[in-house]
PDB file of C-alpha atoms and ligand atoms in Angstrom:
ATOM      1  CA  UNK A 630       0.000   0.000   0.000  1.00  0.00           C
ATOM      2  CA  UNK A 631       1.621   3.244  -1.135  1.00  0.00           C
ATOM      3  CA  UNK A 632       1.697   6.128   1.080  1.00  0.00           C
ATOM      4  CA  UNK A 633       1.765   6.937   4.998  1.00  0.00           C
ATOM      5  CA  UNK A 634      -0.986   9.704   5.040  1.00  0.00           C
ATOM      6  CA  UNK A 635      -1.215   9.816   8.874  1.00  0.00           C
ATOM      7  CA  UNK A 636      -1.308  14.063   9.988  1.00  0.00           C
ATOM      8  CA  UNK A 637      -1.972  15.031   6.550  1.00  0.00           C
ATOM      9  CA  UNK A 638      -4.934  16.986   5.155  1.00  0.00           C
ATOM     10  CA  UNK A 639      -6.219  16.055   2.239  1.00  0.00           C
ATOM     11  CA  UNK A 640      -9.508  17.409   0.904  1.00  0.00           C
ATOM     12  CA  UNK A 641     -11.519  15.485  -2.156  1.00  0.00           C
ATOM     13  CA  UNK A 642     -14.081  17.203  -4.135  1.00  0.00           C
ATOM     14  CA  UNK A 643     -17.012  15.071  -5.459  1.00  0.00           C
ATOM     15  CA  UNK A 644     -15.873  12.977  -2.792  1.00  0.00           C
ATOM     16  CA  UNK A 645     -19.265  11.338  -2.094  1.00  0.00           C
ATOM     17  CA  UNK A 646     -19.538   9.292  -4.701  1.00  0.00           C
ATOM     18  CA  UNK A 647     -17.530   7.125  -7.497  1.00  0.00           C
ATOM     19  CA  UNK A 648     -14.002   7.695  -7.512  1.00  0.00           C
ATOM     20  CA  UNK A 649     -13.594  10.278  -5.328  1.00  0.00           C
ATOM     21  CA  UNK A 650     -15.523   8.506  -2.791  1.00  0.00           C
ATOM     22  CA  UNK A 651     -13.078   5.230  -3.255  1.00  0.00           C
ATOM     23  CA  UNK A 652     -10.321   7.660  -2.973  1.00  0.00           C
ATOM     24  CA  UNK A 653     -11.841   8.819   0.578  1.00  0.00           C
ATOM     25  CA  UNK A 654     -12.038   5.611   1.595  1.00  0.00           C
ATOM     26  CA  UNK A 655      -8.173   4.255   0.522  1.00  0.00           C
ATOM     27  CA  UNK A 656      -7.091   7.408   1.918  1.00  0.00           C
ATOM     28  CA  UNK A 657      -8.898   6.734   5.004  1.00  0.00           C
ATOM     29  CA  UNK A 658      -7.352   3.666   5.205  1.00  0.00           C
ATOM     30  CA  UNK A 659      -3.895   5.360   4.806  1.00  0.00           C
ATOM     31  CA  UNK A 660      -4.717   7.585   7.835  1.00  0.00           C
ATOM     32  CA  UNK A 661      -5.483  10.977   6.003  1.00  0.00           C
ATOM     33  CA  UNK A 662      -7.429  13.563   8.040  1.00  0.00           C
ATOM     34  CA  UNK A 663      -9.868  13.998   5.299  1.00  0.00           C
ATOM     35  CA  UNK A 664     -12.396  16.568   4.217  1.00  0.00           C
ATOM     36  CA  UNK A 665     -15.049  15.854   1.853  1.00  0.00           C
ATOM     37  CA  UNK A 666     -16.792  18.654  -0.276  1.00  0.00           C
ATOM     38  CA  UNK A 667     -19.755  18.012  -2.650  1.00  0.00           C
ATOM     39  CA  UNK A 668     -22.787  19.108  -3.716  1.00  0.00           C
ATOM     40  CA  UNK A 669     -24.325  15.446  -2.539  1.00  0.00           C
ATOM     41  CA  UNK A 670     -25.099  16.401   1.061  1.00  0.00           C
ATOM     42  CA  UNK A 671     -26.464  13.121   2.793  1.00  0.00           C
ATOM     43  CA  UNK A 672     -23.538  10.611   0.364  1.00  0.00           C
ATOM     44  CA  UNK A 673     -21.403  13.209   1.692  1.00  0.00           C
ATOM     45  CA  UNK A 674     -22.094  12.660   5.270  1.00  0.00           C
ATOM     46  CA  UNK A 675     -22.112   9.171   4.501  1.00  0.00           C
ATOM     47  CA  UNK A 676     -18.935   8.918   3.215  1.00  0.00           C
ATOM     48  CA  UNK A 677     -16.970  11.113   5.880  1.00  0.00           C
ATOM     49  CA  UNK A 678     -18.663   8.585   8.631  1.00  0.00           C
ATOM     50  CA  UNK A 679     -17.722   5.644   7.051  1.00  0.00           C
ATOM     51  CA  UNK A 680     -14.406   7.414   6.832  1.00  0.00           C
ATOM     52  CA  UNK A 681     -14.589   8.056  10.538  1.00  0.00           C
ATOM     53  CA  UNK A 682     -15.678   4.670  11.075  1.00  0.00           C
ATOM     54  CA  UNK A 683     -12.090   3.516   9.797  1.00  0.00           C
ATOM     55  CA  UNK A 684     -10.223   5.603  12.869  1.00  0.00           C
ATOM     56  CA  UNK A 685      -9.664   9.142  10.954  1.00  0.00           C
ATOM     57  CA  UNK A 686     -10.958  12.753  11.443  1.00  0.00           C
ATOM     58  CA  UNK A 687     -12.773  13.473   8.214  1.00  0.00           C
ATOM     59  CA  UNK A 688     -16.129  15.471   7.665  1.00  0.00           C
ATOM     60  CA  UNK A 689     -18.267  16.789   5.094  1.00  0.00           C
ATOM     61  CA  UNK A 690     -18.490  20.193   4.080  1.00  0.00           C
ATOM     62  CA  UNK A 691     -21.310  21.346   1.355  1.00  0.00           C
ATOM     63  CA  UNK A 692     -19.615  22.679  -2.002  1.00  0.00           C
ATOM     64  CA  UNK A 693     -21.161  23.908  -5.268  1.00  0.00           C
ATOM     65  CA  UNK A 694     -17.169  24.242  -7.251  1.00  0.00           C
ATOM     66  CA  UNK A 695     -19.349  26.691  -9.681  1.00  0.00           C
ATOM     67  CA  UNK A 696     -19.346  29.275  -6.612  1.00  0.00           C
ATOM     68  CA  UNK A 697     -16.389  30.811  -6.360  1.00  0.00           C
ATOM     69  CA  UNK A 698     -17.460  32.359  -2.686  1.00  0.00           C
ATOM     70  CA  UNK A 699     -18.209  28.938  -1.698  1.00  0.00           C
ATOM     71  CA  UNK A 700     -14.285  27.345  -2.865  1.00  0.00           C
ATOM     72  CA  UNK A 701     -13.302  30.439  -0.856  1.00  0.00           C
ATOM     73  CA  UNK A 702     -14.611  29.602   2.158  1.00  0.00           C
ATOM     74  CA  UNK A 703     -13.944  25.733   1.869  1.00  0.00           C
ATOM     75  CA  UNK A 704     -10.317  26.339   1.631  1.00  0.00           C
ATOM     76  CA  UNK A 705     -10.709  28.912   4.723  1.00  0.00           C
ATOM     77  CA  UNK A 706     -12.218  26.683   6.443  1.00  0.00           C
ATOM     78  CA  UNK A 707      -9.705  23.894   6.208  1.00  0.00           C
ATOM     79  CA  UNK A 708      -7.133  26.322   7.048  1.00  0.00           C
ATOM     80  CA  UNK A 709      -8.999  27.547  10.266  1.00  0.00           C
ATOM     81  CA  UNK A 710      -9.980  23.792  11.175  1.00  0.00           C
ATOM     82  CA  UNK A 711      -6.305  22.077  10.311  1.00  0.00           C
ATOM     83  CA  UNK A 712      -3.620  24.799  10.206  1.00  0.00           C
ATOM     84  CA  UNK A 713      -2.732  23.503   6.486  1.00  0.00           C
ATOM     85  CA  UNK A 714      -3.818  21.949   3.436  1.00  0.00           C
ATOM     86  CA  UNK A 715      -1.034  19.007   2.302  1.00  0.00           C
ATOM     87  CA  UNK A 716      -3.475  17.355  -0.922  1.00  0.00           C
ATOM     88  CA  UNK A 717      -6.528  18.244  -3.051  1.00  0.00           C
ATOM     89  CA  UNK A 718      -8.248  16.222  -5.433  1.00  0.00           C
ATOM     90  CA  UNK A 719      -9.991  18.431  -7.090  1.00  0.00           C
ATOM     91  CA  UNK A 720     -12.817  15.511  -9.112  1.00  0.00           C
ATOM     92  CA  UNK A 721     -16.150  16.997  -9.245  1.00  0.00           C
ATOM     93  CA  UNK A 722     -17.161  16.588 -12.526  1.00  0.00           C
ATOM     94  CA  UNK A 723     -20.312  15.997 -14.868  1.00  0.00           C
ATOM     95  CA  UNK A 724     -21.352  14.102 -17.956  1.00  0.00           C
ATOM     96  CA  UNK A 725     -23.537  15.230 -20.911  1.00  0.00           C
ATOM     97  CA  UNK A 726     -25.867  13.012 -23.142  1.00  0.00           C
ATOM     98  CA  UNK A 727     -23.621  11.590 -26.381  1.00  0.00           C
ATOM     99  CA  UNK A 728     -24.193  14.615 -29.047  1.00  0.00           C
ATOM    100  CA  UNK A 729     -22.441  15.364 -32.168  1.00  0.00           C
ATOM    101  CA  UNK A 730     -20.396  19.051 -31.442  1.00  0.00           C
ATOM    102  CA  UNK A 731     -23.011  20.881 -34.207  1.00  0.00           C
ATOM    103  CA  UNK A 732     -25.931  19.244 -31.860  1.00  0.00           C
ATOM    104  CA  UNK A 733     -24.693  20.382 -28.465  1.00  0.00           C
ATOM    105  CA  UNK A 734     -26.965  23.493 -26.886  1.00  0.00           C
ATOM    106  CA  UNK A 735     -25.762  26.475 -25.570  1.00  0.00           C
ATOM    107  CA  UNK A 736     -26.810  25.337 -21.886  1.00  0.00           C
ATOM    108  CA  UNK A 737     -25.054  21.584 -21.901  1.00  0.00           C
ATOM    109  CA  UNK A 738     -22.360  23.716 -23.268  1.00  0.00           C
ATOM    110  CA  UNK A 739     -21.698  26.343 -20.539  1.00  0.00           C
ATOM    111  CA  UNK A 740     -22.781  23.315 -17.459  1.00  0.00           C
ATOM    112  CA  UNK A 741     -19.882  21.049 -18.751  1.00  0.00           C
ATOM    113  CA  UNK A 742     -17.263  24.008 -18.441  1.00  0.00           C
ATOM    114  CA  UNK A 743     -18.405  25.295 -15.588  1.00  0.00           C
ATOM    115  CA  UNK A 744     -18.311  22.745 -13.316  1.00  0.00           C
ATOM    116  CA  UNK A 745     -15.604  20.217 -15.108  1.00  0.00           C
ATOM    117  CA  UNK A 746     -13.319  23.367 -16.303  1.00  0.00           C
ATOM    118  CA  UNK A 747     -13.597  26.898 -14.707  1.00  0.00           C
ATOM    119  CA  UNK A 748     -15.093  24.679 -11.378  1.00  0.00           C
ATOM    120  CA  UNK A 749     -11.072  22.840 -11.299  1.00  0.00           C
ATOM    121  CA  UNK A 750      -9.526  26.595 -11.870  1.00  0.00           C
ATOM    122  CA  UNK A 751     -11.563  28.025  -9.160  1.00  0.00           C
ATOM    123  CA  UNK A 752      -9.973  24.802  -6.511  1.00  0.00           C
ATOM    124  CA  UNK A 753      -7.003  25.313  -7.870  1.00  0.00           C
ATOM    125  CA  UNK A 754      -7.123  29.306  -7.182  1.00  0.00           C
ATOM    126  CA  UNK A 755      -7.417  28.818  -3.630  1.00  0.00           C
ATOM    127  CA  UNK A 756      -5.739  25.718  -3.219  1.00  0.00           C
ATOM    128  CA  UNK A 757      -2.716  27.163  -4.497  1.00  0.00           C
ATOM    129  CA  UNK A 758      -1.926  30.155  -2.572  1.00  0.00           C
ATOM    130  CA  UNK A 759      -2.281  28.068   1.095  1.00  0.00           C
ATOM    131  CA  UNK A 760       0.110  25.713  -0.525  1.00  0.00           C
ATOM    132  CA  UNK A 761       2.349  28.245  -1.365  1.00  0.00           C
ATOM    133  CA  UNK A 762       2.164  28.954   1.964  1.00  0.00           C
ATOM    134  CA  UNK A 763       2.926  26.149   3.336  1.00  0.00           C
ATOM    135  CA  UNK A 764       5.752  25.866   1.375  1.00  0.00           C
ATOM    136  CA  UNK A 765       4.852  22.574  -0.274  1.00  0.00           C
ATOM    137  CA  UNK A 766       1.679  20.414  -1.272  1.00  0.00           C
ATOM    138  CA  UNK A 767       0.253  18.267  -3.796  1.00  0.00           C
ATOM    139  CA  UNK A 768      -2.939  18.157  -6.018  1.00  0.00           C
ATOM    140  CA  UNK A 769      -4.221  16.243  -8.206  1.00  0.00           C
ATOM    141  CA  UNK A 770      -7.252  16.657 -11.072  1.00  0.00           C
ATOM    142  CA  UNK A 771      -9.402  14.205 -12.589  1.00  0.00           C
ATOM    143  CA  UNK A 772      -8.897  14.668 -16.313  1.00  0.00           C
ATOM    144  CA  UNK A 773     -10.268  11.627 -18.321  1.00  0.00           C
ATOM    145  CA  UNK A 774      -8.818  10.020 -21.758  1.00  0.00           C
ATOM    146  CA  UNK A 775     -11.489  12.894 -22.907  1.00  0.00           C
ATOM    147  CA  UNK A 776      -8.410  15.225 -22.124  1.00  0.00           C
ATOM    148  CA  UNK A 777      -5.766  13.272 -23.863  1.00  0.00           C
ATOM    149  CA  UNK A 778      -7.500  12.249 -27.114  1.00  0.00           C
ATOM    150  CA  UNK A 779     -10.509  13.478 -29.442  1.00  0.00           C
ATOM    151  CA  UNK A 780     -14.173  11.926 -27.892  1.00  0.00           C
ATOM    152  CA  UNK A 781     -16.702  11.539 -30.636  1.00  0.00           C
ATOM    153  CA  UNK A 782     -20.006  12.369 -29.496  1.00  0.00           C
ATOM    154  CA  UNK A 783     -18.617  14.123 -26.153  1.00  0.00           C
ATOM    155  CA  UNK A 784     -17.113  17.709 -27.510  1.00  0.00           C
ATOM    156  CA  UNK A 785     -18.354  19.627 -24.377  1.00  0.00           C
ATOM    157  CA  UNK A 786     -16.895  16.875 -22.223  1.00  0.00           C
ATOM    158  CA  UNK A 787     -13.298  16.351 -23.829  1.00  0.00           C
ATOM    159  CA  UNK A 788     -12.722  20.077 -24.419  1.00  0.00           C
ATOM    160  CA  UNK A 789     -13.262  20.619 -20.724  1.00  0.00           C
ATOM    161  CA  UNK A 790     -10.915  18.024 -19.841  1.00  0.00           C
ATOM    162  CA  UNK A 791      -8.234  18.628 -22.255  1.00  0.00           C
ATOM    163  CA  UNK A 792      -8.754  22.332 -20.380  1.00  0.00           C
ATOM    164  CA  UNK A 793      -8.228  20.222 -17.049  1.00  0.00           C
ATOM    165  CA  UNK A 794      -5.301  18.866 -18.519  1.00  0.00           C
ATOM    166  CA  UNK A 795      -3.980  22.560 -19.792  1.00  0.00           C
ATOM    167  CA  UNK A 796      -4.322  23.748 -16.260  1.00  0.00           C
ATOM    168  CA  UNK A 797      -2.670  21.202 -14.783  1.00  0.00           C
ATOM    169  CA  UNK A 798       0.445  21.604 -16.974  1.00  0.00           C
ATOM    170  CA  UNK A 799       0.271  24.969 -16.464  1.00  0.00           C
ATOM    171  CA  UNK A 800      -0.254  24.883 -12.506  1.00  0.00           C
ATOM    172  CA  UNK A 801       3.058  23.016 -12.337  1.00  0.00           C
ATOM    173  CA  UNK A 802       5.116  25.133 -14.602  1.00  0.00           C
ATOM    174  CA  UNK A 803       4.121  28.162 -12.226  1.00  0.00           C
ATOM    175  CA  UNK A 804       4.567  26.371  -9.119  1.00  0.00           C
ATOM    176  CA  UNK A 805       6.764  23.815  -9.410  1.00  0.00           C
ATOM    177  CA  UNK A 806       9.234  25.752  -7.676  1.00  0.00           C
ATOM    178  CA  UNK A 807       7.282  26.791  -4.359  1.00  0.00           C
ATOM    179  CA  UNK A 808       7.353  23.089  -3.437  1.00  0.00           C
ATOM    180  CA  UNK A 809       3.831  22.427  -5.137  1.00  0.00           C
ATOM    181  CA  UNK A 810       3.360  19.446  -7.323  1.00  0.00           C
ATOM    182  CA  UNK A 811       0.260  19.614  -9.897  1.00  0.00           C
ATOM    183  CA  UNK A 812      -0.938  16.219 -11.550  1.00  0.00           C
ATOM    184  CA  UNK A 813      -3.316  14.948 -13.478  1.00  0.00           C
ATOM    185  CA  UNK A 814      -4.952  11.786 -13.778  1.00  0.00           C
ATOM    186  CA  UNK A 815      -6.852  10.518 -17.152  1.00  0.00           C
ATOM    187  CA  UNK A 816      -9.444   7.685 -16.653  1.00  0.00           C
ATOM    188  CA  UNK A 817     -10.982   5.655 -19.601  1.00  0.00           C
ATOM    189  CA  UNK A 818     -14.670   4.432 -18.608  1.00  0.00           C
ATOM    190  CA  UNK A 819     -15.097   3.704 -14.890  1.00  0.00           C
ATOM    191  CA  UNK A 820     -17.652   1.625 -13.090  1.00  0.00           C
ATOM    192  CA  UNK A 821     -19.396   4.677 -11.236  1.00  0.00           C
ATOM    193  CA  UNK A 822     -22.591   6.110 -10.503  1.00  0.00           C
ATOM    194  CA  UNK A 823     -21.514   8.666 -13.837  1.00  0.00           C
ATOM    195  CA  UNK A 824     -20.969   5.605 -16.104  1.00  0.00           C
ATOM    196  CA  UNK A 825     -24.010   3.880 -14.865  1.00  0.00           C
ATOM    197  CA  UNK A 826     -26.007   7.032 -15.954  1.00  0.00           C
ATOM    198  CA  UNK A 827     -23.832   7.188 -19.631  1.00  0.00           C
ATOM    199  CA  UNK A 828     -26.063   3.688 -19.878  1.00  0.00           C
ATOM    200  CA  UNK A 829     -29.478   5.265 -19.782  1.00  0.00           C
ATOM    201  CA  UNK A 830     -30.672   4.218 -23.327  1.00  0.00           C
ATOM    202  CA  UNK A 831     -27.933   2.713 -24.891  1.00  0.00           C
ATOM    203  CA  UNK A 832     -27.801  -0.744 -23.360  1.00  0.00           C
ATOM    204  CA  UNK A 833     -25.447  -1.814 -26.024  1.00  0.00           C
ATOM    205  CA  UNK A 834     -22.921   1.139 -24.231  1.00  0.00           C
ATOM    206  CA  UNK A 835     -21.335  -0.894 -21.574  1.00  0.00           C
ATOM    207  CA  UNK A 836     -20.674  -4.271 -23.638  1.00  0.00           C
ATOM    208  CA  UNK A 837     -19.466  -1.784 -26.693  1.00  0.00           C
ATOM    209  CA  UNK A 838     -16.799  -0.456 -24.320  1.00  0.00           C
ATOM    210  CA  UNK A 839     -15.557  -3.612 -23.091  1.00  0.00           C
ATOM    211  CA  UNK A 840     -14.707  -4.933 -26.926  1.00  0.00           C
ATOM    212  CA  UNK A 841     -12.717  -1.560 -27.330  1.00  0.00           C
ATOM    213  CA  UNK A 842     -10.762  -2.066 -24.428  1.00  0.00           C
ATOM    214  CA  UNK A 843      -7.168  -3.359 -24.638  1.00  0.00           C
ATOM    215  CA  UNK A 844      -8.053  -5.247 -21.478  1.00  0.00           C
ATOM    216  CA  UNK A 845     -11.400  -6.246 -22.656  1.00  0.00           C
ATOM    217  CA  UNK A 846     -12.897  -4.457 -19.362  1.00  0.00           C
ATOM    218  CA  UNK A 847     -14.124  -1.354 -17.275  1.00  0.00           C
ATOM    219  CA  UNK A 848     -11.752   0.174 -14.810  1.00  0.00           C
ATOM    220  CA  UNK A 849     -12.899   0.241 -11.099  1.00  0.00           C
ATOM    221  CA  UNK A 850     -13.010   3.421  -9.062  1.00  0.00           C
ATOM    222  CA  UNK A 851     -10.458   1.930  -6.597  1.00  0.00           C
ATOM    223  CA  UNK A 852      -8.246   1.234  -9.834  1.00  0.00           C
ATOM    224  CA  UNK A 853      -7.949   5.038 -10.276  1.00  0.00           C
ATOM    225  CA  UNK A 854      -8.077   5.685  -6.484  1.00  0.00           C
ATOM    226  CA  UNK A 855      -4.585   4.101  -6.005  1.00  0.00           C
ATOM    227  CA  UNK A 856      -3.318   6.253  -9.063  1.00  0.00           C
ATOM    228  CA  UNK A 857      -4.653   9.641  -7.383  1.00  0.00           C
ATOM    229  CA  UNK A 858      -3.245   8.717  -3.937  1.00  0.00           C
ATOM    230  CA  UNK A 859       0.547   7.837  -5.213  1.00  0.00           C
ATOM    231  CA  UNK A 860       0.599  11.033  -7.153  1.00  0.00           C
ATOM    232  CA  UNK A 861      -0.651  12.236  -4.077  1.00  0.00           C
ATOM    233  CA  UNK A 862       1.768  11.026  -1.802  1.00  0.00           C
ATOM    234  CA  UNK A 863       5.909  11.555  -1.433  1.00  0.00           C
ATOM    235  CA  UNK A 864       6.572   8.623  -3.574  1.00  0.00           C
ATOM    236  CA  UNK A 865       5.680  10.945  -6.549  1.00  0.00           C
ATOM    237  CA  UNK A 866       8.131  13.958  -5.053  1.00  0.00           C
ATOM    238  CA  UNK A 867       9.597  14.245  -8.439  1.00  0.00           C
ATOM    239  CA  UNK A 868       6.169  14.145 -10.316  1.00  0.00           C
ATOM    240  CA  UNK A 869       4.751  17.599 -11.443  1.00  0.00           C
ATOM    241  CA  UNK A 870       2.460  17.840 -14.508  1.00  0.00           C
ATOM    242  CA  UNK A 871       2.007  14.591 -15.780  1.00  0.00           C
ATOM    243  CA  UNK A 872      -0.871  13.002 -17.093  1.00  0.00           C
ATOM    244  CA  UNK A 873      -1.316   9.379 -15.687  1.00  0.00           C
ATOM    245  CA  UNK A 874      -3.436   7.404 -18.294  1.00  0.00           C
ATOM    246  CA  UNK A 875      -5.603   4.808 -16.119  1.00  0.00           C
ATOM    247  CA  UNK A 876      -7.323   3.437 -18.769  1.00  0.00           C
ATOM    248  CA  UNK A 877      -6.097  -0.473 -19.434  1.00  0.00           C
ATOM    249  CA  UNK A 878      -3.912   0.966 -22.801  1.00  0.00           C
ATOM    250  CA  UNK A 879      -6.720   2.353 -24.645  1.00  0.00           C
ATOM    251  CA  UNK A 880      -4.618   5.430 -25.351  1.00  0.00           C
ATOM    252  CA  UNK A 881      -1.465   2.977 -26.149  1.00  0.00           C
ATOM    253  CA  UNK A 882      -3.522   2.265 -29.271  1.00  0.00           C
TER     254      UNK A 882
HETATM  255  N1  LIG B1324     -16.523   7.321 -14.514  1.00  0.00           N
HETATM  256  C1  LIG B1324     -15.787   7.484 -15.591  1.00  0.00           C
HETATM  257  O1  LIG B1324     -15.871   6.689 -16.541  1.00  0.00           O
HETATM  258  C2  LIG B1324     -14.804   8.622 -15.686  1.00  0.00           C
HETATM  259  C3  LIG B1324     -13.844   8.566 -16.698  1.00  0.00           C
HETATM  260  C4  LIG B1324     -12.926   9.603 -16.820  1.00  0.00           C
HETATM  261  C5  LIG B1324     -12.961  10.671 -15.940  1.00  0.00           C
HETATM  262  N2  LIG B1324     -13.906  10.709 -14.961  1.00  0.00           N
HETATM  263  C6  LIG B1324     -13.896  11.880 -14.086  1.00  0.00           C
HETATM  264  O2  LIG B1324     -13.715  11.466 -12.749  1.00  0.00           O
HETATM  265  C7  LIG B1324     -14.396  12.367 -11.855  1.00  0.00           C
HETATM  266  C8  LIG B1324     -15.330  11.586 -10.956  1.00  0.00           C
HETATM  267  O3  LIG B1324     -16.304  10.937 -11.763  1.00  0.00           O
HETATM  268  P1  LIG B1324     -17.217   9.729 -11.251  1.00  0.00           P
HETATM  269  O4  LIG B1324     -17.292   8.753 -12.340  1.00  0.00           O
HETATM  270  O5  LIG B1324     -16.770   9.310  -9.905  1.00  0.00           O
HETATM  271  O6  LIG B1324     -18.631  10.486 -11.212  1.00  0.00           O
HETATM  272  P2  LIG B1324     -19.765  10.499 -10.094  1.00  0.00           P
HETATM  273  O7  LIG B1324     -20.936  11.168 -10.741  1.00  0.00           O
HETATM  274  O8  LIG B1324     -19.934   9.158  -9.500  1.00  0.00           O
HETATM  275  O9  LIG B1324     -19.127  11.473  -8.999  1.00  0.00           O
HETATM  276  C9  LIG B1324     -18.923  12.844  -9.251  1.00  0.00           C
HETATM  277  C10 LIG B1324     -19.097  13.603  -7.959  1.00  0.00           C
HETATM  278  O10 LIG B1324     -18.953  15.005  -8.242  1.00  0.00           O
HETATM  279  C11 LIG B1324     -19.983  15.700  -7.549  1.00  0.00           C
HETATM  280  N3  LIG B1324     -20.310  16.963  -8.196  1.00  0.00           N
HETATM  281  C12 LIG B1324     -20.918  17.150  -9.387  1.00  0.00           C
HETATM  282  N4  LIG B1324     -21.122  18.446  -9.614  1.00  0.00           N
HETATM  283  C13 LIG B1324     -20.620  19.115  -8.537  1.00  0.00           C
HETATM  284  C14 LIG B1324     -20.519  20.487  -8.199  1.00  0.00           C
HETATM  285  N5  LIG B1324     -21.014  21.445  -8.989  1.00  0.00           N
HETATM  286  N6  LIG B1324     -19.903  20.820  -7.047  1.00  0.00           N
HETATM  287  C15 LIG B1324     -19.436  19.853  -6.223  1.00  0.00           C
HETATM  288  N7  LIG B1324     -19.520  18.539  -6.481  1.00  0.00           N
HETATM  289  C16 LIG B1324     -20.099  18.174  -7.634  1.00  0.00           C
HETATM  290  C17 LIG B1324     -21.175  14.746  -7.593  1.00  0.00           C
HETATM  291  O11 LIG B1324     -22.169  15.077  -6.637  1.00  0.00           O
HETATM  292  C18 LIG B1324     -20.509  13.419  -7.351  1.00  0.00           C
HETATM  293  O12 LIG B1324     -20.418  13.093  -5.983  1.00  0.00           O
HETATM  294  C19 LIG B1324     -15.115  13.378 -12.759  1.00  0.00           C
HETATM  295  O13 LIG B1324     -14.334  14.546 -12.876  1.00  0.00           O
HETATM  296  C20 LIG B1324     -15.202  12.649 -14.083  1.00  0.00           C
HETATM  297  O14 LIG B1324     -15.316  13.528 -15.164  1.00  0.00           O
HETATM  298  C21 LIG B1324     -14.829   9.705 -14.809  1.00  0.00           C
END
């Protein structure tokens, strides 16, 4: 198991369900004090007492990542609570319906980038500064294979997370050098609560998938979970903006 977490603060956004909430609970398992933000209130309080269950201080605190008052406050109030800030994963993120990019509305245009793009700046703008702080920290964003490679059918979604994937590079360029290491990490399709929705009407979907995949399977949210938390950790010191592919080869192809 990679990574001694014990007095570190890590906080996880969309951390009540899917991957972030499998990286709550390997984190919890690593000793992380842990703080859980999403717009999910009762999964949310769910998952930070499960997390307390396993011996760890970790609680849930409400977040919406389009308001920027409300990042603000979350990062204040880690500050206030902890002292520091060591990791954030910033993973809230959204789907849209499968749409060719002349099809797409205005509307699922503007959700996807606010909450999967300008949502990950607005973390990162407050996550950064308390890090800089600090003198050192780590974060990591959920990109997707969306960020690495063209999506048919999913324009809204892969231009946000090549924009994910822009930050990130960006992030560590800038602040490489005040001891803060920015990474991201690029899933192909995961077994979540967002996949299971993707299904809705195309029951073909999930079997599709599985002939496409090098591995001739779906990645589990743990899978990606242990790929977050060693970026996260001091076995990645030398690690600043990369973009781990989990996603069984499909973009070795
Ligand atoms: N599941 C996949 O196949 C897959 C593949 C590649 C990348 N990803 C990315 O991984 C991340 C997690 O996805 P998942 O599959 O676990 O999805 P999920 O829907 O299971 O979880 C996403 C979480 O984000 C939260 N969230 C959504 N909007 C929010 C907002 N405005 N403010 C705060 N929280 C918000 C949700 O409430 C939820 O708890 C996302 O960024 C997603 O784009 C997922």
């Amino acid at each position: 198991m990679v990574g001694d977490f014990k007095g570190k603060v890590v906080l996880v956004t969309g951390g009540a369900s899917g991957i972030g909430r499998a990286i709550v609970e390997r984190l919890a398992a690593r000793g992380a004090t842990l703080v859980i933000a999403d717009i999910l209130r009762k999964e949310g309080e769910k998952a930070a007492a499960a997390a307390r269950e396993q011996g760890v201080d970790a609680r849930f605190l409400p977040l919406d990542v389009r308001e920027p008052d409300e990042v603000r406050d979350l990062v204040q109030a880690i500050v206030e609570a902890h002292g520091q800030l060591d990791c954030a994963v910033n993973n809230a993120g959204v789907e849209h319906g499968l749409q060719a990019l002349a099809d797409v509305g205005d509307e699922d245009w503007d959700r996807i980038q606010e909450i999967n793009l300008r949502g990950v700046w607005l973390c990162l703008k407050h996550e950064l500064p308390q890090m800089v702080r600090q003198g050192r920290g780590s974060i990591v964003n959920l990109a997707s294979v969306a960020g690495l490679v063209g999506a048919p059918l999913l324009g809204p979604y892969a231009a946000s997370k090549h924009g994910v994937v822009g930050l990130t590079r960006t992030a560590a360029l800038e602040y490489g050098r005040m001891g803060v290491r920015v990474n991201a990490v690029c899933p192909s399709t995961i077994r979540t609560e967002m996949f299971q929705r993707s299904l809705t009407g195309r029951p073909d979907l999930a079997e599709k998938l599985v002939r496409n995949s090098p591995m001739r399977r779906l990645g589990e949210p743990g899978e990606v979970a242990e790929a977050v938390i060693w970026l996260c950790s001091d076995a990645a010191s030398f690690v600043n903006g990369h973009q781990l592919a989990v996603d069984g080869g499909m973009t070795a192809q």
